[in-house]
Amino acid sequence: MLSHETALEAMRLPGAWRWIESVTRPSAAVPASLPRVKLLRELMGRDPVLQRLSTPLDLLVGGGRARTRNSLAHAHLESGELPQGSLIRITSDVLCVSPEHLAVQMASQLTHLELVCLLSELMGTYAINPSAEDGMTQRDRPLMTPESLRSHLSCLGSRRGTGAVARALADACVESGSPRETKLSMRLALKPALGGNNLYVLSMNEPFEVRRIHDSMRACVRKPDILVGLRPGARDGESRRFVAVEYHGRRHDSPERLAEDAVRTNELKAIGIGEYVIRREQYREPGYVDGIADAIRRELGQPVRRLTSAESARRRERSSQLYEELECIDGIHWNGRERERARLARGRESSDGWYEEVPLEAYGLE
């Protein structure tokens, strides 16, 4: 039974969504102990999925006195019975925890921001892949949905990790198309205590039917990276007020892509959707992203809070810290807790550090 980071690595394989969707999720007893090295070598020699995974493998075991590791595997103790939906079968010899259960497993070792990034990947259309040109590959569809995750959390009850996942789900992105889109959305939407701008993200990559500018009889579909709007409960007449935010990386630099981007902007404008574009150079400037957020807030008719000089300085510092922390989250090295503890320690030593102003729960530390 693959678990933890090995399960995540398996889910990132090209086409993984097919075997996640195409099989009935079985009920199965957790193995009492790790397989012997000889048996593992035999399995890895004939199993096409195991052959593509890094060792040592993270495997589930149910016996409290089982060996915790050997040269090819690390054991993770699973106490109690796994509810229906916790496992998926990859091959006759290999099972893997489901995306929903993986999130709960990983919660205890991740910070809140790391867990938000993990959920956003599992509910997005990309998979982290350091060997790919852009550091990711595209999926045809997400591995899980907010509804499937909430259903699994309900089945798990008060099991460790469920509370952290539920909190992270409130901040996670749905249908994000890239890690950069995820992180930009977080910077726009997270609460100010976490360094965000507290905007309301309505959707990501939602399809809109538009008419071609040069041929109004022809329809096509545009998918804005991020759609920002008013929160539920907006006054009558304002419920459809929203704007799009696009992230433009280096793939948008070619003359052909620049022309296509201009066409998309005009087509969205023609159906009443204004668009803000953040290029990769501007993305690296927290002050610029914050300025875009203020412009969006004014366009939506929301009040822009007047801050004192001290409050503005703290807000800028938090925004910079959020940017820096998100840049450290690569989806491979889950070491955010070490960074958070170091920052908290530095904050306690400083009489004017912003860390003293941020509630402890903002870090996801328990």
XYZ file of N, CA, C and O in Angstrom, residues 146-212:
268
model
N -13.529 19.350 -4.196
C -13.854 19.729 -2.817
C -14.934 18.830 -2.220
O -14.876 18.489 -1.031
N -15.900 18.424 -3.050
C -16.995 17.574 -2.552
C -16.488 16.196 -2.145
O -16.887 15.660 -1.089
N -15.606 15.595 -2.964
C -15.090 14.267 -2.610
C -14.216 14.335 -1.368
O -14.208 13.409 -0.545
N -13.482 15.435 -1.199
C -12.649 15.581 -0.010
C -13.504 15.764 1.231
O -13.254 15.132 2.271
N -14.530 16.604 1.148
C -15.401 16.793 2.317
C -16.090 15.488 2.694
O -16.257 15.176 3.891
N -16.489 14.709 1.700
C -17.140 13.432 1.982
C -16.191 12.494 2.714
O -16.585 11.814 3.672
N -14.915 12.466 2.282
C -13.954 11.587 2.937
C -13.654 12.063 4.356
O -13.540 11.245 5.278
N -13.540 13.375 4.542
C -13.307 13.899 5.895
C -14.450 13.513 6.818
O -14.232 13.188 7.989
N -15.676 13.529 6.292
C -16.834 13.142 7.099
C -16.730 11.681 7.523
O -17.060 11.325 8.661
N -16.259 10.822 6.612
C -16.105 9.401 6.952
C -15.008 9.175 7.991
O -15.094 8.239 8.795
N -13.999 10.022 7.981
C -12.878 9.852 8.906
C -13.187 10.376 10.303
O -12.507 10.020 11.266
N -14.181 11.229 10.442
C -14.522 11.757 11.751
C -13.437 12.657 12.302
O -12.949 13.565 11.630
N -13.001 12.376 13.517
C -12.024 13.231 14.200
C -10.599 12.706 14.074
O -9.738 13.072 14.871
N -10.339 11.864 13.099
C -8.993 11.331 12.915
C -7.988 12.473 12.764
O -8.288 13.530 12.222
N -6.767 12.234 13.234
C -5.729 13.263 13.169
C -5.524 13.738 11.733
O -5.420 12.939 10.810
N -5.455 15.030 11.560
C -5.213 15.618 10.246
C -6.451 16.155 9.583
O -6.360 17.007 8.690
N -7.632 15.675 9.989
C -8.856 16.105 9.304
C -9.142 17.588 9.534
O -9.593 18.288 8.617
N -8.885 18.071 10.733
C -9.125 19.485 11.016
C -8.227 20.393 10.186
O -8.684 21.405 9.639
N -6.951 20.023 10.090
C -6.014 20.828 9.302
C -6.405 20.840 7.830
O -6.305 21.870 7.155
N -6.852 19.691 7.321
C -7.267 19.626 5.912
C -8.512 20.475 5.680
O -8.612 21.190 4.677
N -9.459 20.421 6.593
C -10.684 21.229 6.446
C -10.344 22.717 6.424
O -10.915 23.482 5.634
N -9.410 23.141 7.285
C -9.019 24.559 7.288
C -8.303 24.926 5.994
O -8.527 26.001 5.426
N -7.428 24.042 5.518
C -6.699 24.323 4.285
C -7.626 24.347 3.083
O -7.422 25.128 2.137
N -8.665 23.512 3.100
C -9.602 23.469 1.982
C -10.276 24.824 1.780
O -10.571 25.218 0.652
N -10.507 25.547 2.869
C -11.144 26.863 2.767
C -10.285 27.844 1.980
O -10.807 28.800 1.386
N -8.963 27.631 1.941
C -8.051 28.530 1.231
C -7.527 27.950 -0.074
O -6.796 28.628 -0.805
N -7.875 26.698 -0.374
C -7.292 26.019 -1.535
C -7.945 26.467 -2.832
O -9.070 26.967 -2.853
N -7.209 26.277 -3.925
C -7.681 26.635 -5.264
C -8.306 25.407 -5.934
O -7.877 24.286 -5.702
N -9.295 25.652 -6.762
C -9.975 24.592 -7.501
C -9.803 24.868 -8.994
O -10.052 25.981 -9.448
N -9.361 23.853 -9.732
C -9.166 23.951 -11.184
C -8.025 24.887 -11.562
O -8.005 25.448 -12.660
N -7.049 25.057 -10.678
C -5.873 25.846 -11.043
C -5.083 25.112 -12.121
O -4.986 23.884 -12.114
N -4.476 25.886 -13.036
C -3.760 25.276 -14.142
C -2.264 25.220 -13.988
O -1.578 24.654 -14.854
N -1.713 25.778 -12.897
C -0.263 25.755 -12.708
C 0.072 26.146 -11.278
O -0.738 26.801 -10.599
N 1.262 25.789 -10.792
C 1.672 26.225 -9.450
C 1.683 27.743 -9.316
O 1.324 28.283 -8.272
N 2.096 28.456 -10.391
C 2.147 29.911 -10.309
C 0.747 30.501 -10.208
O 0.524 31.456 -9.460
N -0.209 29.943 -10.939
C -1.594 30.407 -10.798
C -2.082 30.190 -9.374
O -2.760 31.047 -8.797
N -1.762 29.027 -8.804
C -2.158 28.730 -7.431
C -1.603 29.776 -6.472
O -2.320 30.332 -5.636
N -0.321 30.060 -6.596
C 0.319 30.978 -5.648
C -0.156 32.406 -5.842
O -0.311 33.149 -4.860
N -0.399 32.815 -7.083
C -0.941 34.160 -7.309
C -2.340 34.264 -6.708
O -2.676 35.274 -6.066
N -3.158 33.251 -6.896
C -4.501 33.254 -6.314
C -4.425 33.344 -4.789
O -5.211 34.074 -4.162
N -3.487 32.618 -4.190
C -3.335 32.679 -2.737
C -2.942 34.080 -2.281
O -3.455 34.587 -1.277
N -2.053 34.719 -3.015
C -1.626 36.069 -2.640
C -2.774 37.067 -2.739
O -2.842 38.033 -1.985
N -3.669 36.842 -3.667
C -4.824 37.723 -3.801
C -5.881 37.441 -2.740
O -6.533 38.368 -2.244
N -6.068 36.159 -2.374
C -7.239 35.769 -1.592
C -6.994 35.529 -0.112
O -7.935 35.642 0.685
N -5.779 35.169 0.287
C -5.550 34.863 1.697
C -5.805 36.079 2.583
O -5.743 37.227 2.135
N -6.050 35.822 3.847
C -6.308 36.901 4.797
C -5.042 37.748 4.995
O -3.923 37.253 4.866
N -5.205 39.029 5.356
C -4.048 39.888 5.592
C -3.092 39.347 6.645
O -1.880 39.578 6.565
N -3.607 38.617 7.639
C -2.723 38.054 8.663
C -1.718 37.085 8.071
O -0.647 36.850 8.634
N -2.046 36.502 6.915
C -1.145 35.591 6.227
C -0.388 36.282 5.097
O 0.374 35.650 4.379
N -0.608 37.574 4.921
C 0.081 38.305 3.878
C -0.709 38.474 2.603
O -0.204 39.019 1.622
N -1.971 38.000 2.576
C -2.793 38.099 1.377
C -3.603 39.375 1.328
O -3.489 40.253 2.205
N -4.442 39.490 0.308
C -5.217 40.711 0.082
C -6.714 40.545 0.313
O -7.476 41.475 0.060
N -7.144 39.365 0.734
C -8.522 39.139 1.151
C -9.548 39.401 0.047
O -10.674 39.797 0.316
N -9.152 39.172 -1.219
C -10.119 39.238 -2.307
C -10.873 37.913 -2.394
O -10.400 36.890 -1.899
N -12.021 37.928 -3.047
C -12.835 36.725 -3.162
C -12.654 36.129 -4.553
O -13.070 36.729 -5.558
N -12.008 34.958 -4.618
C -11.804 34.278 -5.894
C -13.034 33.441 -6.193
O -13.353 32.492 -5.473
N -13.721 33.812 -7.266
C -14.935 33.092 -7.660
C -14.609 31.753 -8.304
O -15.274 30.740 -8.050
N -13.600 31.729 -9.177
C -13.277 30.503 -9.902
C -11.909 30.646 -10.548
O -11.340 31.745 -10.603
N -11.400 29.523 -11.032
C -10.153 29.508 -11.791
C -10.377 28.687 -13.051
O -10.929 27.586 -13.007
N -9.965 29.259 -14.176
C -10.086 28.594 -15.481
C -11.508 28.178 -15.808
O -11.740 27.142 -16.436
N -12.453 29.000 -15.386
C -13.852 28.735 -15.718
C -14.115 29.131 -17.170
O -13.747 30.235 -17.595
N -14.744 28.273 -17.964
C -14.971 28.604 -19.377
C -16.077 29.641 -19.558
O -17.127 29.558 -18.924
N -15.811 30.611 -20.424
C -16.797 31.606 -20.813
C -16.914 31.598 -22.333
O -15.900 31.610 -23.040
N -18.142 31.591 -22.814
C -18.329 31.663 -24.262
C -18.264 33.116 -24.701
O -18.944 33.979 -24.146
N -17.408 33.387 -25.673
C -17.260 34.732 -26.219
C -17.458 34.677 -27.732
O -17.506 33.594 -28.327
N -17.573 35.847 -28.347
C -17.650 35.960 -29.803
C -16.326 36.478 -30.331
O -15.732 37.384 -29.750
N -15.869 35.885 -31.426
C -14.620 36.323 -32.025
C -14.741 37.771 -32.480
O -15.752 38.163 -33.053
